[in-house]
Coordinates of N, CA and C in Angstrom, one line a residue:
M1 N 0.8 -1.2 0.0 CA 0.0 0.0 0.0 C 0.9 1.2 0.0
P2 N 0.6 2.3 -0.8 CA 1.3 3.5 -0.7 C 1.3 4.1 0.7
K3 N 2.3 4.9 1.1 CA 2.4 5.4 2.4 C 2.1 6.9 2.5
I4 N 1.7 7.3 3.6 CA 1.3 8.7 3.8 C 2.5 9.6 4.0
H5 N 3.6 9.0 4.5 CA 4.8 9.8 4.7 C 4.6 11.0 5.6
N6 N 4.1 10.7 6.9 CA 4.0 11.8 7.8 C 3.1 12.9 7.2
A7 N 1.9 12.5 6.7 CA 1.1 13.4 5.9 C 0.6 14.6 6.8
D8 N 0.4 14.4 8.0 CA -0.1 15.5 8.9 C 0.9 16.6 8.9
S9 N 2.2 16.5 8.6 CA 3.1 17.6 8.5 C 3.4 17.9 7.0
Q10 N 2.9 17.1 6.1 CA 3.2 17.3 4.7 C 2.1 18.0 3.9
L11 N 1.0 18.3 4.5 CA -0.1 18.8 3.8 C 0.3 20.1 3.2
R12 N -0.1 20.4 1.9 CA 0.3 21.6 1.2 C -0.2 22.8 1.8
E13 N 0.4 24.0 1.5 CA -0.1 25.3 1.9 C -1.6 25.5 1.5
P14 N -2.4 26.1 2.3 CA -3.8 26.4 1.8 C -3.9 27.2 0.6
P15 N -4.9 27.0 -0.3 CA -5.0 27.8 -1.4 C -5.1 29.3 -1.1
R16 N -4.6 30.1 -2.1 CA -4.6 31.5 -1.8 C -5.8 32.2 -2.3
T17 N -6.6 31.5 -3.1 CA -7.8 32.2 -3.7 C -9.1 31.5 -3.0
A18 N -10.2 32.3 -3.1 CA -11.4 31.8 -2.6 C -11.9 30.5 -3.3
R19 N -11.7 30.7 -4.7 CA -12.1 29.5 -5.5 C -11.3 28.2 -5.2
G20 N -10.0 28.4 -5.0 CA -9.2 27.3 -4.7 C -9.5 26.7 -3.3
A21 N -9.8 27.6 -2.4 CA -10.2 27.1 -1.0 C -11.6 26.3 -1.1
R22 N -12.5 26.8 -2.0 CA -13.7 26.0 -2.2 C -13.5 24.6 -2.8
T23 N -12.6 24.6 -3.8 CA -12.4 23.4 -4.5 C -11.7 22.4 -3.5
R24 N -10.8 22.8 -2.8 CA -10.0 22.0 -1.8 C -11.0 21.4 -0.8
A25 N -11.9 22.3 -0.3 CA -12.9 21.9 0.7 C -13.8 20.9 0.1
A26 N -14.2 21.1 -1.1 CA -15.1 20.1 -1.8 C -14.5 18.8 -1.9
L27 N -13.2 18.8 -2.3 CA -12.5 17.5 -2.4 C -12.4 16.8 -1.0
I28 N -12.2 17.5 0.1 CA -12.1 16.8 1.3 C -13.5 16.3 1.8
T29 N -14.5 17.1 1.5 CA -15.9 16.6 1.8 C -16.2 15.3 1.0
A30 N -15.8 15.4 -0.3 CA -16.1 14.2 -1.2 C -15.2 13.0 -0.7
A31 N -14.0 13.3 -0.4 CA -13.1 12.2 0.0 C -13.8 11.5 1.3
R32 N -14.2 12.3 2.2 CA -14.8 11.7 3.4 C -16.0 10.8 3.0
T33 N -16.9 11.3 2.1 CA -18.1 10.6 1.7 C -17.6 9.2 1.1
V34 N -16.6 9.3 0.3 CA -16.2 8.1 -0.4 C -15.5 7.1 0.6
F35 N -14.6 7.6 1.5 CA -14.0 6.8 2.4 C -15.0 6.0 3.3
E36 N -16.0 6.8 3.8 CA -16.9 6.3 4.7 C -17.9 5.3 4.0
R37 N -18.1 5.5 2.7 CA -19.0 4.6 1.9 C -18.3 3.3 1.5
D38 N -17.1 3.5 1.0 CA -16.4 2.4 0.3 C -15.3 1.8 1.1
G39 N -14.8 2.4 2.2 CA -13.7 2.0 2.9 C -12.4 2.6 2.3
Y40 N -11.3 2.6 3.0 CA -10.1 3.2 2.6 C -9.5 2.5 1.4
L41 N -9.4 1.2 1.5 CA -8.7 0.4 0.5 C -9.5 0.5 -0.9
N42 N -10.8 0.5 -0.8 CA -11.5 0.5 -2.1 C -11.9 1.9 -2.6
A43 N -11.6 2.9 -1.9 CA -11.8 4.3 -2.4 C -10.8 4.6 -3.5
R44 N -11.4 5.2 -4.6 CA -10.6 5.5 -5.7 C -10.6 7.0 -5.9
L45 N -9.5 7.5 -6.5 CA -9.4 9.0 -6.7 C -10.6 9.4 -7.8
T46 N -10.9 8.6 -8.7 CA -11.9 8.9 -9.7 C -13.2 9.1 -9.0
D47 N -13.5 8.3 -8.0 CA -14.7 8.4 -7.3 C -14.7 9.6 -6.4
I48 N -13.6 10.0 -5.9 CA -13.6 11.2 -5.1 C -13.8 12.5 -6.0
T49 N -13.1 12.5 -7.1 CA -13.2 13.7 -8.0 C -14.6 13.7 -8.6
A50 N -15.3 12.6 -8.9 CA -16.6 12.6 -9.4 C -17.6 13.1 -8.3
E51 N -17.4 12.7 -7.1 CA -18.2 13.2 -5.9 C -18.1 14.7 -5.8
A52 N -16.8 15.2 -6.0 CA -16.6 16.6 -5.8 C -16.9 17.4 -7.1
N53 N -17.3 16.7 -8.2 CA -17.6 17.3 -9.4 C -16.5 18.1 -9.9
C54 N -15.2 17.6 -10.0 CA -14.0 18.3 -10.5 C -13.2 17.3 -11.2
S55 N -12.2 17.8 -11.8 CA -11.3 16.9 -12.6 C -10.2 16.2 -11.8
T56 N -9.6 15.3 -12.4 CA -8.4 14.6 -11.7 C -7.3 15.6 -11.6
G57 N -7.1 16.4 -12.6 CA -6.1 17.4 -12.6 C -6.3 18.4 -11.5
S58 N -7.5 18.8 -11.2 CA -7.8 19.7 -10.0 C -7.4 19.0 -8.7
F59 N -7.7 17.6 -8.6 CA -7.2 17.0 -7.4 C -5.8 17.1 -7.1
Y60 N -4.9 16.9 -8.2 CA -3.5 16.9 -8.0 C -3.0 18.3 -7.7
T61 N -3.8 19.4 -7.9 CA -3.4 20.7 -7.5 C -3.3 20.8 -6.0
Y62 N -4.1 20.1 -5.3 CA -4.2 20.2 -3.9 C -3.7 19.0 -3.1
F63 N -3.7 17.8 -3.7 CA -3.2 16.6 -2.9 C -2.4 15.8 -3.9
M64 N -1.4 15.1 -3.3 CA -0.5 14.2 -4.1 C -1.2 12.9 -4.4
N65 N -2.0 12.4 -3.4 CA -2.6 11.1 -3.6 C -3.7 10.8 -2.6
K66 N -4.2 9.6 -2.6 CA -5.4 9.3 -1.7 C -4.9 9.4 -0.2
E67 N -3.7 9.0 0.0 CA -3.2 9.1 1.4 C -3.2 10.5 2.0
E68 N -2.8 11.4 1.2 CA -2.8 12.8 1.6 C -4.1 13.4 1.8
V69 N -5.1 13.1 0.9 CA -6.5 13.6 1.2 C -7.1 12.9 2.4
F70 N -6.7 11.7 2.7 CA -7.2 11.1 3.9 C -6.7 11.8 5.1
A71 N -5.4 12.2 5.1 CA -4.8 12.9 6.2 C -5.6 14.3 6.4
A72 N -6.0 14.9 5.3 CA -6.7 16.1 5.3 C -8.1 15.9 6.0
V73 N -8.8 14.8 5.6 CA -10.0 14.5 6.2 C -9.9 14.3 7.7
M74 N -8.9 13.6 8.1 CA -8.6 13.4 9.5 C -8.3 14.6 10.2
D75 N -7.5 15.5 9.6 CA -7.1 16.8 10.2 C -8.4 17.6 10.5
Q76 N -9.3 17.7 9.6 CA -10.5 18.4 9.7 C -11.3 17.9 10.9
A77 N -11.5 16.5 10.9 CA -12.2 15.9 12.0 C -11.6 16.2 13.4
Q78 N -10.3 16.1 13.4 CA -9.6 16.3 14.7 C -9.8 17.8 15.2
E79 N -9.7 18.7 14.3 CA -10.0 20.1 14.6 C -11.3 20.3 15.3
E80 N -12.3 19.6 14.8 CA -13.6 19.7 15.4 C -13.6 19.1 16.8
M81 N -12.9 18.0 17.0 CA -13.0 17.2 18.2 C -12.0 17.7 19.3
L82 N -11.0 18.5 18.9 CA -9.9 18.9 19.8 C -10.2 20.2 20.4
H83 N -11.0 21.0 19.7 CA -11.2 22.4 20.2 C -12.7 22.6 20.4
P84 N -13.3 22.2 21.5 CA -14.8 22.3 21.7 C -15.2 23.6 22.3
H85 N -14.2 24.4 22.8 CA -14.6 25.7 23.4 C -15.4 25.5 24.7
V86 N -14.9 24.6 25.5 CA -15.6 24.2 26.7 C -16.0 25.3 27.7
R87 N -15.0 26.2 27.9 CA -15.3 27.3 28.8 C -16.5 28.2 28.4
E88 N -16.6 28.4 27.1 CA -17.7 29.2 26.6 C -18.9 28.4 26.8
M89 N -18.9 27.1 26.7 CA -20.2 26.4 26.8 C -20.6 26.3 28.3
T90 N -19.7 26.3 29.2 CA -20.1 26.2 30.7 C -20.2 27.5 31.4
D91 N -19.5 28.5 30.9 CA -19.3 29.8 31.6 C -19.1 29.6 33.1
S92 N -18.0 28.7 33.4 CA -17.7 28.3 34.7 C -16.3 27.9 34.8
D93 N -15.7 28.1 36.0 CA -14.3 27.6 36.3 C -14.4 26.4 37.2
D94 N -15.5 25.9 37.5 CA -15.7 24.7 38.3 C -15.1 23.5 37.6
P95 N -14.0 22.8 38.1 CA -13.4 21.8 37.4 C -14.2 20.7 37.0
I96 N -15.1 20.2 37.8 CA -15.9 19.0 37.4 C -16.9 19.5 36.4
A97 N -17.5 20.7 36.4 CA -18.3 21.1 35.3 C -17.5 21.2 34.0
L98 N -16.3 21.6 34.0 CA -15.5 21.7 32.9 C -15.1 20.3 32.3
I99 N -14.8 19.4 33.2 CA -14.5 18.0 32.7 C -15.8 17.4 32.1
E100 N -16.9 17.6 32.8 CA -18.2 17.1 32.2 C -18.5 17.7 30.8
A101 N -18.3 19.0 30.7 CA -18.5 19.6 29.4 C -17.6 19.1 28.3
A102 N -16.3 18.9 28.7 CA -15.3 18.4 27.8 C -15.7 17.0 27.3
N103 N -16.0 16.1 28.3 CA -16.5 14.7 27.9 C -17.7 14.7 27.0
R104 N -18.7 15.5 27.4 CA -19.8 15.6 26.5 C -19.5 16.0 25.1
A105 N -18.8 17.1 25.0 CA -18.4 17.6 23.7 C -17.6 16.5 22.9
Y106 N -16.7 15.8 23.5 CA -16.0 14.8 22.8 C -16.8 13.7 22.4
L107 N -17.7 13.2 23.3 CA -18.6 12.1 22.9 C -19.6 12.5 21.7
L108 N -20.1 13.7 21.8 CA -20.9 14.1 20.7 C -20.2 14.2 19.4
A109 N -19.0 14.8 19.5 CA -18.2 14.8 18.2 C -17.8 13.5 17.7
Y110 N -17.4 12.6 18.7 CA -17.1 11.2 18.2 C -18.3 10.5 17.6
R111 N -19.5 10.7 18.1 CA -20.7 10.1 17.5 C -20.9 10.7 16.2
R112 N -20.7 11.9 16.0 CA -20.9 12.6 14.6 C -19.9 12.0 13.6
N113 N -18.7 11.7 14.1 CA -17.6 11.1 13.3 C -17.3 9.7 13.4
A114 N -18.3 8.9 13.8 CA -18.1 7.5 14.2 C -17.6 6.7 13.0
K115 N -18.2 7.0 11.8 CA -17.7 6.2 10.6 C -16.3 6.4 10.3
L116 N -15.9 7.7 10.5 CA -14.5 8.0 10.3 C -13.5 7.5 11.2
M117 N -14.0 7.4 12.6 CA -13.2 6.9 13.6 C -13.0 5.4 13.5
R118 N -14.0 4.7 13.0 CA -14.0 3.3 12.7 C -12.9 3.0 11.6
L119 N -13.0 3.9 10.6 CA -12.1 3.8 9.5 C -10.6 4.0 10.0
L120 N -10.4 5.0 10.7 CA -9.1 5.3 11.3 C -8.5 4.1 12.0
E121 N -9.3 3.5 12.8 CA -8.8 2.3 13.6 C -8.4 1.1 12.7
Q122 N -9.3 0.9 11.6 CA -9.0 -0.1 10.7 C -7.7 0.1 9.9
V123 N -7.5 1.2 9.4 CA -6.4 1.6 8.5 C -5.1 1.6 9.4
A124 N -5.2 2.0 10.7 CA -4.0 2.1 11.5 C -3.4 0.7 11.7
N125 N -4.3 -0.4 11.6 CA -3.8 -1.7 11.8 C -3.0 -2.3 10.6
I126 N -3.1 -1.6 9.5 CA -2.5 -2.1 8.3 C -1.5 -1.2 7.7
D127 N -1.4 0.0 8.2 CA -0.5 1.0 7.6 C 0.3 1.8 8.7
D128 N 1.6 1.7 8.6 CA 2.4 2.2 9.7 C 2.2 3.8 9.8
D129 N 2.1 4.5 8.7 CA 1.9 5.9 8.7 C 0.6 6.3 9.2
V130 N -0.4 5.6 8.9 CA -1.7 5.9 9.5 C -1.7 5.7 11.0
R131 N -1.0 4.6 11.4 CA -0.8 4.3 12.8 C -0.1 5.5 13.5
E132 N 0.8 6.0 12.8 CA 1.6 7.2 13.4 C 0.6 8.4 13.4
L133 N -0.2 8.6 12.4 CA -1.2 9.6 12.4 C -2.1 9.5 13.6
R134 N -2.6 8.3 13.8 CA -3.4 8.0 15.0 C -2.8 8.3 16.3
R135 N -1.4 7.9 16.4 CA -0.7 8.2 17.7 C -0.6 9.6 17.9
R136 N -0.3 10.4 16.8 CA -0.1 11.8 17.1 C -1.5 12.5 17.4
R137 N -2.6 11.9 16.9 CA -3.9 12.5 17.2 C -4.1 12.2 18.7
G138 N -3.8 11.0 19.2 CA -4.0 10.8 20.6 C -3.1 11.7 21.4
A139 N -1.9 11.9 21.0 CA -1.0 12.7 21.8 C -1.4 14.2 21.8
A140 N -2.1 14.7 20.8 CA -2.6 16.0 20.8 C -3.7 16.2 21.8
F141 N -4.6 15.1 22.0 CA -5.6 15.2 23.0 C -5.0 15.1 24.3
A142 N -4.0 14.3 24.6 CA -3.4 14.1 25.9 C -2.7 15.4 26.2
E143 N -2.0 16.1 25.3 CA -1.4 17.3 25.7 C -2.4 18.4 26.1
R144 N -3.5 18.4 25.4 CA -4.5 19.4 25.7 C -5.0 19.2 27.2
N145 N -5.3 17.9 27.4 CA -5.8 17.6 28.8 C -4.8 17.7 29.9
A146 N -3.5 17.4 29.6 CA -2.4 17.6 30.5 C -2.3 19.1 30.9
K147 N -2.6 20.0 30.0 CA -2.5 21.4 30.3 C -3.6 21.8 31.4
S148 N -4.8 21.2 31.2 CA -5.8 21.4 32.1 C -5.5 20.8 33.5
I149 N -4.9 19.6 33.5 CA -4.5 19.0 34.8 C -3.5 19.8 35.5
R150 N -2.5 20.3 34.8 CA -1.5 21.2 35.4 C -2.2 22.4 36.0
D151 N -3.1 23.0 35.3 CA -3.8 24.1 35.9 C -4.6 23.8 37.2
L152 N -5.2 22.6 37.2 CA -5.9 22.2 38.4 C -4.9 21.9 39.6
Q153 N -3.8 21.3 39.2 CA -2.8 21.2 40.3 C -2.2 22.4 40.9
A154 N -2.0 23.4 40.0 CA -1.5 24.7 40.4 C -2.6 25.4 41.4
R155 N -3.9 25.2 41.1 CA -5.0 25.7 41.9 C -5.3 24.9 43.2
G156 N -4.5 23.8 43.3 CA -4.6 23.0 44.5 C -5.9 22.2 44.4
L157 N -6.4 21.9 43.3 CA -7.7 21.1 43.1 C -7.5 19.7 42.5
A158 N -6.3 19.3 42.2 CA -6.0 17.9 41.7 C -4.8 17.4 42.4
D159 N -4.7 16.1 42.4 CA -3.6 15.4 43.1 C -2.3 15.9 42.5
P160 N -1.4 16.5 43.4 CA -0.2 17.1 42.9 C 0.9 16.0 42.5
E161 N 0.6 14.7 42.9 CA 1.7 13.7 42.8 C 1.5 13.0 41.4
V162 N 0.5 13.1 40.7 CA 0.3 12.4 39.5 C 1.0 13.2 38.4
D163 N 1.6 12.5 37.4 CA 2.2 13.1 36.2 C 1.1 13.6 35.3
P164 N 1.0 14.8 35.0 CA -0.1 15.4 34.2 C -0.2 14.7 32.9
L165 N 0.8 14.5 32.1 CA 0.8 14.0 30.8 C 0.4 12.5 30.9
L166 N 1.0 11.7 31.8 CA 0.6 10.3 31.8 C -0.8 10.1 32.3
A167 N -1.3 10.9 33.3 CA -2.7 10.9 33.7 C -3.6 11.2 32.5
A168 N -3.2 12.3 31.8 CA -4.1 12.7 30.7 C -4.1 11.7 29.6
S169 N -3.0 11.0 29.4 CA -3.0 9.9 28.3 C -3.9 8.8 28.8
A170 N -3.9 8.4 30.1 CA -4.6 7.3 30.5 C -6.1 7.6 30.5
L171 N -6.5 8.8 31.0 CA -7.8 9.2 31.1 C -8.4 9.5 29.8
S172 N -7.7 10.1 28.8 CA -8.1 10.3 27.5 C -8.4 9.0 26.7
S173 N -7.5 8.0 27.0 CA -7.7 6.7 26.4 C -8.9 6.0 26.9
M174 N -9.2 6.2 28.1 CA -10.4 5.6 28.7 C -11.7 6.2 28.0
V175 N -11.7 7.5 27.8 CA -12.8 8.1 27.2 C -13.0 7.7 25.8
G176 N -11.8 7.7 25.0 CA -11.8 7.4 23.7 C -12.2 5.9 23.4
R177 N -11.7 5.0 24.3 CA -12.1 3.6 24.1 C -13.6 3.4 24.4
M178 N -14.2 4.1 25.3 CA -15.6 4.0 25.6 C -16.4 4.5 24.4
A179 N -15.9 5.6 23.8 CA -16.6 6.2 22.7 C -16.6 5.2 21.5
Y180 N -15.4 4.6 21.3 CA -15.3 3.6 20.2 C -16.3 2.4 20.5
S181 N -16.3 1.8 21.7 CA -17.2 0.8 22.1 C -18.6 1.1 21.9
V182 N -19.0 2.3 22.2 CA -20.5 2.6 22.0 C -20.8 3.0 20.6
Y183 N -20.0 3.9 20.0 CA -20.4 4.5 18.7 C -19.9 3.7 17.4
V184 N -19.0 2.8 17.7 CA -18.5 2.0 16.6 C -18.9 0.5 16.8
L185 N -18.6 0.0 18.0 CA -18.9 -1.4 18.2 C -20.4 -1.7 18.5
G186 N -21.1 -0.6 19.1 CA -22.5 -0.7 19.3 C -22.9 -1.1 20.7
D187 N -22.0 -0.9 21.7 CA -22.4 -1.2 23.1 C -23.5 -0.2 23.5
D188 N -24.4 -0.7 24.3 CA -25.6 0.1 24.6 C -25.6 0.9 25.9
W189 N -25.0 2.1 25.7 CA -24.9 3.0 26.9 C -25.4 4.3 26.5
S190 N -26.2 5.0 27.3 CA -26.7 6.3 26.9 C -25.7 7.4 27.0
L191 N -25.9 8.4 26.3 CA -25.0 9.5 26.4 C -24.8 10.1 27.8
E192 N -25.9 10.2 28.5 CA -25.9 10.8 29.9 C -25.2 9.9 30.8
D193 N -25.4 8.6 30.7 CA -24.7 7.6 31.6 C -23.2 7.7 31.4
L194 N -22.9 7.8 30.0 CA -21.4 7.9 29.7 C -20.8 9.1 30.3
V195 N -21.4 10.2 30.1 CA -20.9 11.5 30.6 C -20.8 11.5 32.1
A196 N -21.8 11.0 32.8 CA -21.7 11.1 34.3 C -20.7 10.1 34.8
T197 N -20.6 9.0 34.2 CA -19.6 7.9 34.8 C -18.2 8.3 34.4
L198 N -17.9 8.8 33.2 CA -16.6 9.2 32.8 C -16.1 10.4 33.5
T199 N -17.0 11.3 33.8 CA -16.7 12.5 34.6 C -16.3 12.1 36.0
R200 N -17.1 11.3 36.6 CA -16.8 10.8 37.9 C -15.4 10.0 38.1
L201 N -15.1 9.2 37.1 CA -13.9 8.5 37.0 C -12.7 9.5 36.9
W202 N -12.9 10.5 36.1 CA -11.9 11.6 35.9 C -11.7 12.3 37.3
A203 N -12.7 12.7 37.8 CA -12.6 13.5 39.1 C -12.0 12.6 40.2
N204 N -12.4 11.3 40.3 CA -11.8 10.4 41.3 C -10.4 10.1 41.1
A205 N -10.0 10.0 39.8 CA -8.6 9.7 39.5 C -7.7 10.9 39.9
L206 N -8.1 12.0 39.7 CA -7.4 13.2 40.0 C -7.6 13.8 41.4
R207 N -8.5 13.1 42.2 CA -8.8 13.5 43.5 C -9.3 14.9 43.6
I208 N -10.1 15.3 42.7 CA -10.8 16.6 42.7 C -11.9 16.6 43.7
P209 N -11.9 17.5 44.6 CA -13.0 17.6 45.6 C -14.3 17.8 44.9
T210 N -15.4 17.0 45.3 CA -16.7 17.2 44.7 C -17.3 18.5 45.0
S211 N -16.8 19.1 46.0 CA -17.4 20.4 46.4 C -16.7 21.7 45.8
A212 N -15.6 21.3 44.9 CA -14.8 22.4 44.3 C -15.6 23.2 43.3

């Protein structure tokens, strides 16, 4: 199989014209449709360009190959899932409220992107570069959550003895795996039960006072 070659760092510069930006966005949207419909291995560039209603030549203006447009699709999904603007949603500095809002936003975004997340898991098992793409995606979530844990530790609201990055990696993996189990494998848990339980486990693991 052709390789992505660290595609998350190799994506080309964004188009400089509005028309170019629209064409690139249309190709990414079309690629996602084709990937989710046909799977990664069976997806063809001709199907992507037909879905986007553009020529093969236009495709190569923005992407080198199928692997690169897949990376762009994943980059777009990650942006949605990684930056949910939790503080704006809660209008609160209460740590448990923030953790609950973050978990809810992640689970909702995962549910919206479940077909793509299923695809990412499958391709990561057969392609080393996609596996690296998945690892970096997980690392980005862990780094974001580690920053929040450090802030809680500095405020005296979280266990000061836990390593923020390791704790964030473990807790993020817990949430991500539960999301996969429910929205990809089909385990029958309600959103509210998931949010409540995962939030309690986060708070208990970090020893956050429930009255904080």
